[in-house]
Amino acid sequence: MAGDSTDDGPTTEAPSISVADLVGNAWSTLKTVYYANSVSWRVLKAGGLVFFGFFVWAGSNLVYSYNPSLGVLRYPMAYGFLLIVYGPIHHLVVLPLAFRWRRTPGLRQRVGKRLPNGMLVVFLAAVVVLGTFPAGPMVVDFQSALESSGADVSPDLLCTKSTTENGTAVHCHLSETDGVDRIEVRSGDSRLLVDEDPPYEFTIHEREIETVAGEKRFTVMLQSEDGTMVRRYTRRLALVDEG
């Protein structure tokens, strides 16, 4: 009928949130957490970085053990390894010191304003250096342990290197020979030697060791009487101790 009408009232549009707003809010929240300076927050952040650093370091090591051609993994590996130590130092020492110095006029105030960023630059530079030249306990060969199928055969592979007239030589032997019938030493795609006689001592030279992902390395595989691999060891020449 004439005059019949419906009035749903004014239409209210839902407020729109742009991507820029979300990013801005997330950044503000991140800065608030980063600069939180209470003791509880400092301990929480330090512990979180230790856990995160260990996760990144272990995960990178695990993947790198099975894919040594992925040399780029050495940088997250170095990042996680250094973060385990530097994370607590940054939040328990550097930031509280910087906040204290900022309240002091003069040179300390200027240093306090630049100290956190300066220390982060030093940290990232150390990551680049250690990732380019890996050394020490940063690189762990998980493959040797995970690919071992004989839990009852676990000798140590003891290696030392020395400098001779023909260059660097690496001498290795097993701590025990029970359950081992044969060893094979390989480097890259090359078989360097096979030893079927205890005590399975051998010497190889640096010129025989191939470079994989920027590192000279060799692999020693221990086999049982039926030819089954019971242990696998990978050694990096740079990490072998001097004899």
Backbone as JSON, one array per atom type, in Angstrom:
{
  "sequence": "MAGDSTDDGPTTEAPSISVADLVGNAWSTLKTVYYANSVSWRVLKAGGLVFFGFFVWAGSNLVYSYNPSLGVLRYPMAYGFLLIVYGPIHHLVVLPLAFRWRRTPGLRQRVGKRLPNGMLVVFLAAVVVLGTFPAGPMVVDFQSALESSGADVSPDLLCTKSTTENGTAVHCHLSETDGVDRIEVRSGDSRLLVDEDPPYEFTIHEREIETVAGEKRFTVMLQSEDGTMVRRYTRRLALVDEG",
  "N": [[0.85, -1.19, 0.0], [0.22, 2.33, -0.49], [2.38, 4.39, 1.2], [3.41, 2.42, 2.78], [6.43, 1.55, 4.08], [9.79, 0.7, 4.71], [12.12, 1.23, 7.23], [15.29, 0.9, 7.95], [16.93, 2.25, 9.53], [19.9, 4.22, 10.23], [22.85, 3.27, 8.46], [25.67, 1.63, 9.67], [29.03, 1.56, 9.06], [31.59, -0.85, 9.28], [34.6, -0.17, 10.95], [37.53, 0.25, 9.06], [40.69, -1.35, 8.94], [43.86, -0.69, 8.04], [46.7, -2.2, 6.4], [48.97, -0.79, 7.0], [48.3, 0.32, 9.47], [48.16, -1.98, 11.05], [50.82, -2.87, 10.91], [52.08, -0.68, 12.07], [51.01, -0.73, 14.69], [51.96, -3.21, 15.55], [54.71, -2.73, 15.48], [54.93, -0.71, 17.42], [54.16, -2.15, 19.69], [56.22, -4.04, 19.75], [58.44, -2.37, 20.23], [57.74, -1.46, 22.76], [57.91, -3.79, 24.31], [60.6, -4.38, 23.87], [61.96, -2.24, 25.1], [61.1, -2.47, 27.69], [61.97, -2.33, 31.07], [61.87, -3.51, 33.56], [62.9, -5.81, 36.15], [61.78, -8.38, 35.94], [60.87, -8.4, 33.28], [63.29, -8.13, 31.92], [64.64, -10.51, 32.58], [62.85, -12.35, 31.48], [62.96, -11.72, 28.73], [65.66, -12.21, 28.22], [65.83, -14.97, 28.75], [64.06, -15.91, 26.79], [65.47, -15.26, 24.44], [67.7, -16.89, 24.7], [66.52, -19.43, 24.44], [65.42, -19.16, 21.84], [67.75, -18.67, 20.36], [69.13, -21.1, 20.74], [67.36, -22.84, 19.44], [67.46, -21.92, 16.76], [70.21, -22.28, 16.21], [70.58, -25.11, 16.64], [68.7, -26.17, 14.83], [69.67, -25.19, 12.35], [72.17, -26.43, 12.31], [71.38, -29.12, 12.18], [70.07, -29.34, 9.67], [72.19, -28.53, 8.06], [74.01, -30.58, 8.47], [73.02, -32.65, 6.93], [72.85, -31.45, 4.49], [75.4, -30.27, 3.35], [76.08, -28.65, 1.23], [74.59, -26.38, 1.39], [75.74, -23.71, 2.14], [74.87, -21.24, 3.06], [73.47, -21.68, 5.37], [75.22, -21.48, 7.43], [75.19, -18.93, 8.42], [72.64, -18.33, 9.79], [73.19, -20.29, 11.66], [75.46, -19.29, 12.97], [74.27, -16.97, 13.95], [72.32, -17.94, 15.79], [74.02, -19.32, 17.55], [75.67, -17.27, 18.63], [73.68, -15.67, 19.69], [72.75, -17.04, 21.9], [74.58, -16.42, 23.85], [74.89, -13.62, 23.64], [72.29, -12.53, 23.78], [71.22, -12.58, 26.56], [73.22, -10.87, 27.65], [72.73, -8.46, 26.31], [70.15, -7.68, 27.19], [70.29, -7.81, 29.95], [72.51, -6.38, 30.68], [73.51, -4.41, 28.73], [71.22, -2.79, 27.87], [70.05, -1.87, 30.46], [72.29, -0.42, 31.38], [72.54, 1.5, 29.35], [70.1, 2.93, 29.64], [70.52, 4.01, 32.17], [72.73, 5.67, 31.76], [71.64, 7.49, 29.96], [70.26, 9.21, 31.54], [72.15, 10.78, 32.6], [73.85, 13.76, 32.24], [75.98, 14.98, 29.56], [78.88, 13.3, 28.21], [78.29, 10.59, 28.79], [75.54, 10.48, 28.42], [75.27, 10.84, 25.66], [76.63, 8.56, 24.77], [75.02, 6.6, 25.93], [72.67, 6.84, 24.43], [73.42, 5.79, 22.02], [74.48, 3.33, 22.52], [72.9, 0.77, 22.61], [72.21, 0.35, 19.83], [74.75, 0.4, 18.74], [75.95, -1.85, 19.9], [74.37, -3.83, 18.79], [75.11, -3.63, 16.13], [77.77, -4.5, 16.33], [77.28, -7.11, 17.15], [75.92, -8.2, 14.87], [77.95, -7.95, 13.0], [79.78, -9.75, 14.05], [78.32, -12.09, 13.65], [78.38, -12.27, 10.84], [81.15, -12.61, 10.41], [81.72, -14.99, 11.85], [79.98, -16.73, 10.55], [81.11, -16.77, 8.03], [83.66, -17.72, 8.51], [83.55, -20.4, 10.01], [84.13, -21.84, 13.19], [85.38, -23.67, 16.06], [83.07, -24.89, 18.57], [80.75, -24.31, 17.18], [79.82, -25.63, 14.9], [78.24, -28.62, 14.65], [78.2, -32.07, 14.05], [75.44, -33.6, 13.41], [74.65, -35.65, 11.82], [76.28, -37.91, 12.03], [75.55, -39.08, 14.48], [72.79, -39.49, 14.16], [72.59, -41.18, 11.97], [73.66, -43.51, 12.77], [73.35, -46.95, 13.17], [73.98, -49.01, 14.82], [73.7, -49.39, 18.03], [75.22, -50.67, 19.89], [77.79, -50.45, 19.12], [80.09, -48.2, 19.55], [82.63, -46.7, 19.25], [85.14, -44.15, 19.8], [86.26, -41.82, 17.38], [89.39, -40.81, 17.04], [91.31, -38.12, 16.17], [94.17, -36.34, 15.01], [96.08, -33.6, 13.74], [99.02, -32.73, 11.88], [101.92, -30.91, 10.8], [103.82, -31.64, 8.01], [106.59, -32.37, 5.76], [105.31, -32.73, 3.4], [103.03, -31.25, 3.61], [99.95, -30.69, 5.46], [99.03, -33.34, 7.54], [96.67, -35.8, 8.54], [96.05, -37.9, 11.18], [94.28, -40.72, 12.25], [92.52, -42.88, 14.53], [90.63, -45.62, 15.97], [89.05, -45.77, 19.16], [88.29, -48.21, 20.12], [87.75, -51.51, 18.75], [85.78, -53.44, 18.68], [83.11, -55.11, 17.16], [83.49, -53.89, 14.74], [84.28, -54.42, 11.4], [85.33, -53.38, 9.16], [86.52, -50.36, 7.72], [85.8, -47.38, 5.92], [87.07, -44.61, 4.25], [86.1, -41.53, 3.08], [86.0, -38.61, 0.98], [84.13, -36.04, -0.11], [83.16, -37.04, -3.26], [85.03, -38.95, -3.48], [86.74, -42.0, -2.75], [89.0, -42.49, -0.26], [90.42, -44.43, 1.2], [90.29, -47.91, 2.19], [90.1, -49.93, 5.0], [90.62, -53.03, 6.36], [91.77, -54.22, 8.49], [92.26, -54.47, 11.92], [94.17, -52.27, 14.05], [92.68, -50.33, 12.69], [93.94, -47.87, 11.95], [94.81, -44.86, 10.28], [96.25, -42.55, 7.92], [95.78, -39.51, 6.31], [96.29, -36.95, 3.82], [96.19, -33.38, 3.51], [95.95, -32.54, 0.85], [94.5, -34.56, -0.28], [91.98, -34.32, 0.68], [88.79, -33.22, -0.07], [87.12, -30.1, -0.8], [84.14, -29.06, 0.57], [81.38, -27.04, 0.45], [82.99, -24.86, 1.1], [84.67, -25.88, 3.07], [87.24, -28.11, 4.06], [86.71, -31.49, 4.37], [86.23, -34.83, 5.66], [84.89, -38.18, 5.66], [84.32, -40.93, 7.77], [83.36, -44.21, 7.65], [82.09, -46.85, 9.5], [81.81, -50.32, 9.29], [80.0, -53.37, 9.76], [80.45, -56.98, 9.92], [78.68, -58.04, 8.03], [78.52, -56.01, 6.22], [76.91, -53.88, 6.9], [76.45, -50.46, 7.75], [77.56, -49.21, 10.75], [78.45, -47.04, 12.11], [79.05, -43.59, 11.48], [81.23, -40.99, 10.84], [81.94, -37.57, 10.51], [84.48, -35.35, 9.82], [85.84, -32.12, 10.07], [88.52, -30.49, 8.63], [89.55, -28.08, 9.62], [88.74, -28.13, 12.24], [90.04, -30.19, 13.48], [92.17, -31.21, 16.05], [95.49, -30.03, 16.78], [98.28, -32.2, 16.73]],
  "CA": [[0.0, 0.0, 0.0], [0.96, 3.57, -0.46], [2.75, 4.79, 2.56], [4.17, 1.37, 3.46], [7.88, 1.68, 3.84], [10.65, 0.12, 5.77], [13.25, 2.1, 7.59], [16.23, 0.11, 8.75], [17.77, 3.13, 10.34], [21.19, 4.57, 9.63], [23.79, 2.17, 8.24], [26.97, 1.87, 10.3], [30.07, 0.8, 8.4], [32.64, -1.34, 10.18], [35.86, 0.57, 10.75], [38.53, -0.5, 8.29], [42.04, -1.29, 9.48], [44.78, -0.88, 6.94], [47.92, -2.96, 6.68], [49.91, 0.14, 7.63], [47.92, 0.43, 10.88], [48.57, -3.22, 11.73], [52.27, -2.86, 11.03], [52.44, 0.35, 13.04], [50.68, -1.21, 16.03], [52.9, -4.28, 15.89], [56.02, -2.11, 15.75], [54.84, -0.03, 18.72], [54.16, -3.19, 20.72], [57.56, -4.61, 19.79], [59.33, -1.42, 20.91], [57.38, -1.42, 24.18], [58.49, -4.98, 24.93], [62.06, -4.29, 23.78], [62.49, -1.27, 26.06], [60.63, -2.73, 29.06], [63.21, -2.4, 31.83], [61.73, -4.11, 34.88], [63.74, -7.0, 36.3], [61.07, -9.56, 35.43], [60.87, -8.35, 31.82], [64.65, -8.37, 31.43], [64.92, -11.94, 32.7], [61.99, -13.05, 30.52], [63.5, -11.51, 27.38], [66.95, -12.91, 28.13], [65.55, -16.4, 28.63], [63.46, -16.16, 25.49], [66.5, -15.21, 23.42], [68.52, -18.1, 24.84], [65.75, -20.52, 23.83], [65.33, -18.92, 20.4], [69.08, -18.87, 19.79], [69.42, -22.53, 20.71], [66.51, -23.45, 18.41], [68.0, -21.56, 15.44], [71.52, -22.92, 16.07], [70.43, -26.55, 16.5], [67.99, -26.46, 13.58], [70.58, -24.95, 11.23], [73.17, -27.49, 12.34], [70.78, -30.37, 11.75], [69.87, -29.29, 8.22], [73.51, -28.42, 7.43], [74.66, -31.88, 8.54], [72.53, -33.47, 5.82], [72.98, -30.7, 3.24], [76.58, -29.4, 3.51], [76.2, -27.71, 0.12], [73.86, -25.16, 1.75], [76.65, -22.92, 2.97], [74.17, -20.09, 3.64], [72.97, -22.05, 6.69], [76.2, -21.16, 8.47], [74.89, -17.61, 8.99], [71.7, -18.51, 10.91], [73.86, -21.1, 12.67], [76.27, -18.35, 13.75], [73.35, -16.06, 14.64], [71.79, -18.63, 16.97], [75.11, -19.65, 18.46], [76.06, -16.05, 19.34], [72.53, -15.12, 20.42], [72.65, -17.74, 23.19], [75.43, -15.69, 24.79], [74.71, -12.17, 23.58], [70.93, -12.13, 24.15], [71.17, -12.17, 27.97], [74.09, -9.71, 27.9], [72.1, -7.25, 25.78], [68.99, -7.26, 27.98], [70.61, -7.73, 31.38], [73.64, -5.48, 30.94], [73.63, -3.28, 27.81], [70.07, -1.88, 27.95], [69.99, -1.14, 31.73], [73.39, 0.55, 31.43], [72.22, 2.6, 28.44], [69.05, 3.73, 30.25], [71.1, 4.76, 33.29], [73.6, 6.73, 31.22], [70.84, 8.52, 29.3], [69.8, 10.19, 32.55], [73.33, 11.51, 33.05], [74.23, 14.72, 31.2], [77.36, 14.94, 29.09], [79.32, 12.23, 27.31], [77.57, 9.34, 29.06], [74.21, 10.57, 27.82], [75.41, 10.59, 24.22], [76.99, 7.14, 24.6], [73.85, 5.8, 26.28], [71.69, 6.86, 23.34], [73.93, 5.02, 20.87], [75.04, 2.04, 22.95], [72.17, -0.42, 22.15], [72.37, 0.15, 18.39], [76.15, 0.1, 18.47], [76.21, -3.24, 20.27], [73.69, -4.68, 17.8], [75.97, -3.64, 14.93], [78.9, -5.38, 16.63], [76.75, -8.48, 17.16], [75.67, -8.64, 13.49], [79.26, -8.11, 12.35], [80.34, -11.03, 14.54], [77.58, -13.16, 12.97], [78.9, -12.38, 9.48], [82.51, -13.15, 10.46], [81.68, -16.4, 12.28], [79.32, -17.49, 9.51], [82.04, -16.91, 6.91], [84.78, -18.54, 8.96], [83.06, -21.17, 11.17], [85.18, -22.47, 13.99], [85.01, -24.04, 17.42], [81.93, -25.8, 18.75], [79.55, -23.82, 16.52], [79.37, -26.61, 13.92], [78.11, -29.96, 15.23], [77.79, -33.04, 13.04], [74.34, -34.42, 13.89], [74.43, -36.77, 10.93], [76.99, -39.09, 12.53], [74.78, -39.71, 15.55], [71.46, -39.88, 13.73], [72.63, -42.23, 10.98], [74.25, -44.71, 13.34], [72.32, -47.97, 13.38], [74.42, -49.99, 15.81], [73.84, -48.7, 19.31], [76.19, -51.36, 20.73], [79.11, -50.18, 18.57], [80.23, -46.75, 19.71], [84.0, -46.25, 19.53], [85.46, -42.77, 19.46], [87.24, -41.61, 16.32], [90.36, -39.86, 17.57], [92.1, -37.58, 15.07], [95.06, -35.2, 15.23], [96.76, -33.2, 12.5], [100.39, -32.24, 12.06], [102.53, -30.35, 9.59], [104.96, -32.42, 7.54], [107.22, -31.82, 4.56], [104.34, -32.84, 2.31], [101.83, -30.51, 3.96], [99.24, -31.11, 6.66], [98.61, -34.74, 7.57], [95.7, -36.12, 9.59], [96.15, -39.29, 11.61], [93.1, -41.1, 13.03], [92.36, -44.27, 14.95], [89.46, -45.87, 16.79], [89.35, -46.05, 20.56], [88.08, -49.64, 20.27], [87.44, -52.11, 17.46], [84.75, -54.47, 18.81], [81.94, -54.92, 16.31], [83.87, -53.23, 13.49], [84.97, -55.36, 10.53], [85.88, -52.68, 7.99], [86.26, -48.92, 7.69], [85.98, -46.73, 4.62], [87.28, -43.17, 4.4], [85.71, -40.82, 1.85], [85.97, -37.15, 0.99], [83.33, -35.68, -1.27], [82.78, -38.21, -4.04], [86.21, -39.81, -3.63], [87.1, -42.95, -1.7], [90.42, -42.3, 0.03], [91.02, -45.71, 1.57], [89.5, -48.93, 2.87], [90.95, -50.67, 5.93], [89.93, -54.2, 6.92], [92.63, -54.81, 9.51], [92.39, -53.71, 13.17], [93.27, -51.39, 14.82], [92.05, -49.33, 11.82], [94.64, -46.58, 11.96], [95.09, -44.38, 8.93], [96.73, -41.18, 7.77], [95.47, -38.89, 5.02], [96.91, -35.64, 3.67], [95.27, -32.29, 3.19], [95.73, -32.47, -0.59], [93.54, -35.6, -0.65], [90.67, -33.99, 1.23], [88.06, -32.3, -0.93], [86.45, -28.97, -0.17], [82.69, -29.1, 0.44], [80.78, -25.84, 1.04], [84.03, -23.99, 1.64], [85.42, -26.52, 4.15], [87.82, -29.42, 3.78], [86.13, -32.45, 5.3], [86.24, -36.23, 5.26], [83.92, -39.01, 6.36], [84.77, -42.29, 8.1], [82.21, -45.09, 7.84], [82.41, -48.13, 10.13], [80.89, -51.35, 8.82], [80.04, -54.66, 10.44], [80.88, -58.11, 9.1], [77.76, -58.23, 6.91], [78.54, -54.83, 5.37], [76.01, -52.84, 7.4], [77.11, -49.33, 8.38], [77.19, -49.11, 12.15], [78.8, -45.7, 12.57], [79.5, -42.65, 10.44], [81.82, -39.8, 11.44], [82.4, -36.53, 9.59], [85.45, -34.47, 10.46], [86.26, -30.94, 9.33], [89.97, -30.34, 8.83], [89.83, -26.89, 10.43], [88.39, -28.37, 13.64], [90.84, -31.28, 14.03], [93.18, -30.67, 16.96], [96.89, -30.24, 16.46], [98.88, -33.29, 17.5]],
  "C": [[0.88, 1.22, 0.0], [1.23, 3.94, 0.97], [3.49, 3.74, 3.31], [5.64, 1.53, 3.13], [8.61, 1.04, 5.0], [11.81, 1.05, 6.0], [14.18, 1.32, 8.51], [17.15, 0.97, 9.58], [19.1, 3.4, 9.65], [22.11, 3.36, 9.54], [25.14, 2.52, 8.83], [28.02, 0.97, 9.64], [31.13, 0.38, 9.43], [33.93, -0.57, 9.91], [36.86, -0.32, 10.02], [39.91, -0.28, 8.92], [43.01, -1.61, 8.35], [45.99, -1.7, 7.39], [48.93, -2.06, 7.4], [49.61, 0.3, 9.12], [48.36, -0.81, 11.66], [50.08, -3.25, 11.94], [52.72, -1.85, 12.08], [52.16, -0.09, 14.47], [51.64, -2.31, 16.48], [54.26, -3.73, 16.24], [56.03, -1.41, 17.1], [54.88, -1.04, 19.86], [55.54, -3.79, 20.88], [58.53, -3.68, 20.52], [59.03, -1.36, 22.4], [58.0, -2.6, 24.92], [60.0, -4.87, 24.97], [62.63, -3.37, 24.86], [61.96, -1.47, 27.48], [61.83, -3.05, 29.95], [63.04, -2.94, 33.25], [62.55, -5.39, 34.94], [63.07, -8.22, 35.7], [61.08, -9.58, 33.9], [62.27, -8.64, 31.27], [65.0, -9.85, 31.48], [64.11, -12.73, 31.68], [62.55, -12.91, 29.1], [64.82, -12.24, 27.2], [66.74, -14.41, 27.96], [64.94, -16.76, 27.29], [64.49, -16.16, 24.37], [67.44, -16.41, 23.5], [67.81, -19.28, 24.17], [65.7, -20.36, 22.32], [66.67, -19.15, 19.72], [69.44, -20.33, 19.68], [68.62, -23.22, 19.61], [67.07, -23.16, 17.02], [69.33, -22.26, 15.2], [71.38, -24.42, 15.83], [69.74, -26.91, 15.19], [68.88, -26.27, 12.37], [71.64, -26.03, 11.16], [72.61, -28.8, 11.8], [70.61, -30.41, 10.24], [71.22, -29.27, 7.51], [74.25, -29.75, 7.45], [74.26, -32.77, 7.37], [72.65, -32.77, 4.47], [74.17, -29.75, 3.33], [76.78, -28.43, 2.37], [75.49, -26.39, 0.4], [74.7, -24.32, 2.7], [75.98, -21.74, 3.64], [73.65, -20.4, 5.04], [73.97, -21.72, 7.8], [75.93, -19.8, 9.11], [73.78, -17.68, 10.05], [72.29, -19.37, 12.02], [74.71, -20.2, 13.58], [75.39, -17.39, 14.55], [72.81, -16.71, 15.92], [72.84, -18.91, 18.01], [75.53, -18.43, 19.28], [74.92, -15.48, 20.17], [72.37, -15.78, 21.78], [73.44, -16.98, 24.26], [75.06, -14.21, 24.83], [73.32, -11.73, 24.02], [70.81, -11.72, 25.62], [72.03, -10.95, 28.28], [73.4, -8.42, 27.46], [70.99, -6.75, 26.7], [69.28, -7.14, 29.47], [71.72, -6.74, 31.69], [73.57, -4.23, 30.07], [72.46, -2.3, 27.97], [69.96, -1.17, 29.3], [71.09, -0.09, 31.85], [73.09, 1.76, 30.54], [71.14, 3.5, 29.03], [69.6, 4.58, 31.4], [71.95, 5.93, 32.78], [72.81, 7.83, 30.54], [70.35, 9.58, 30.27], [70.95, 11.04, 33.09], [73.77, 12.48, 31.96], [75.7, 14.53, 30.78], [77.62, 13.76, 28.17], [78.55, 10.94, 27.53], [76.19, 9.34, 28.43], [74.27, 10.27, 26.33], [75.76, 9.13, 23.95], [75.78, 6.25, 24.89], [72.82, 5.74, 25.18], [72.12, 5.96, 22.18], [74.38, 3.6, 21.24], [74.25, 0.83, 22.46], [72.36, -0.7, 20.66], [73.81, -0.21, 18.03], [76.48, -1.36, 18.79], [75.53, -4.21, 19.31], [74.5, -4.75, 16.51], [77.16, -4.56, 15.13], [78.45, -6.85, 16.59], [76.54, -9.0, 15.74], [76.97, -8.8, 12.72], [79.91, -9.42, 12.77], [79.63, -12.21, 13.9], [78.13, -13.37, 11.56], [80.28, -13.03, 9.48], [82.48, -14.64, 10.81], [80.98, -17.27, 11.25], [80.22, -17.72, 8.31], [83.2, -17.82, 7.26], [84.36, -19.34, 10.2], [84.2, -21.86, 11.89], [84.62, -22.85, 15.35], [83.78, -24.93, 17.47], [80.66, -25.35, 18.03], [78.95, -24.87, 15.58], [79.4, -28.0, 14.56], [77.59, -30.9, 14.16], [76.71, -33.95, 13.63], [74.18, -35.68, 13.05], [75.09, -38.04, 11.44], [76.16, -39.83, 13.56], [73.45, -40.25, 15.04], [71.47, -41.02, 12.73], [73.23, -43.51, 11.52], [73.17, -45.72, 13.65], [72.72, -49.0, 14.42], [74.67, -49.34, 17.14], [74.9, -49.34, 20.18], [77.62, -51.17, 20.22], [79.31, -48.66, 18.61], [81.65, -46.34, 20.06], [84.15, -44.77, 19.2], [86.45, -42.76, 18.31], [88.16, -40.49, 16.77], [91.29, -39.41, 16.45], [92.96, -36.42, 15.54], [95.7, -34.85, 13.89], [98.12, -32.62, 12.84], [100.91, -31.74, 10.73], [103.78, -31.13, 9.24], [105.56, -31.74, 6.32], [106.26, -31.83, 3.38], [103.03, -32.1, 2.59], [101.19, -31.05, 5.23], [98.76, -32.55, 6.52], [97.67, -34.96, 8.75], [95.81, -37.61, 9.91], [94.97, -39.61, 12.52], [93.18, -42.57, 13.43], [91.11, -44.39, 15.82], [89.87, -46.18, 18.22], [89.15, -47.53, 20.89], [87.61, -50.21, 18.94], [86.36, -53.19, 17.53], [83.55, -54.14, 17.94], [82.23, -54.25, 14.99], [84.68, -54.22, 12.65], [85.7, -54.66, 9.38], [85.59, -51.2, 8.13], [86.53, -48.4, 6.28], [86.07, -45.23, 4.85], [86.99, -42.5, 3.06], [85.81, -39.33, 2.07], [85.27, -36.69, -0.27], [82.86, -36.94, -1.98], [83.92, -39.21, -4.17], [86.38, -40.75, -2.45], [88.61, -42.86, -1.48], [91.09, -43.61, 0.41], [89.97, -46.62, 2.19], [90.45, -49.74, 3.73], [90.13, -51.8, 6.55], [90.71, -54.85, 8.04], [92.65, -53.92, 10.76], [93.86, -53.36, 13.38], [92.69, -50.23, 14.02], [92.65, -47.94, 12.01], [94.91, -46.15, 10.54], [95.57, -42.93, 8.99], [96.37, -40.68, 6.38], [96.07, -37.49, 5.01], [95.9, -34.6, 3.19], [94.96, -32.25, 1.69], [94.72, -33.51, -1.08], [92.11, -35.25, -0.25], [90.0, -32.94, 0.36], [87.38, -31.2, -0.11], [84.96, -29.05, -0.48], [82.11, -27.89, 1.18], [81.82, -24.98, 1.74], [84.86, -24.59, 2.74], [85.99, -27.85, 3.67], [87.3, -30.4, 4.83], [86.25, -33.86, 4.74], [85.3, -37.02, 6.15], [84.5, -40.4, 6.57], [83.54, -43.12, 8.41], [82.68, -46.43, 8.39], [81.35, -49.15, 9.72], [81.08, -52.63, 9.61], [80.43, -55.76, 9.46], [79.97, -58.33, 7.89], [77.66, -57.01, 6.0], [77.62, -53.71, 5.8], [76.81, -51.72, 8.05], [76.63, -49.18, 9.82], [77.53, -47.75, 12.75], [79.27, -44.87, 11.38], [80.0, -41.4, 11.14], [82.23, -38.83, 10.33], [83.31, -35.59, 10.36], [85.81, -33.32, 9.52], [87.72, -30.65, 9.66], [90.28, -29.17, 9.77], [89.59, -27.14, 11.92], [89.16, -29.53, 14.25], [91.97, -30.68, 14.87], [94.6, -30.95, 16.45], [97.47, -31.33, 17.33], [100.13, -32.86, 18.21]]
}
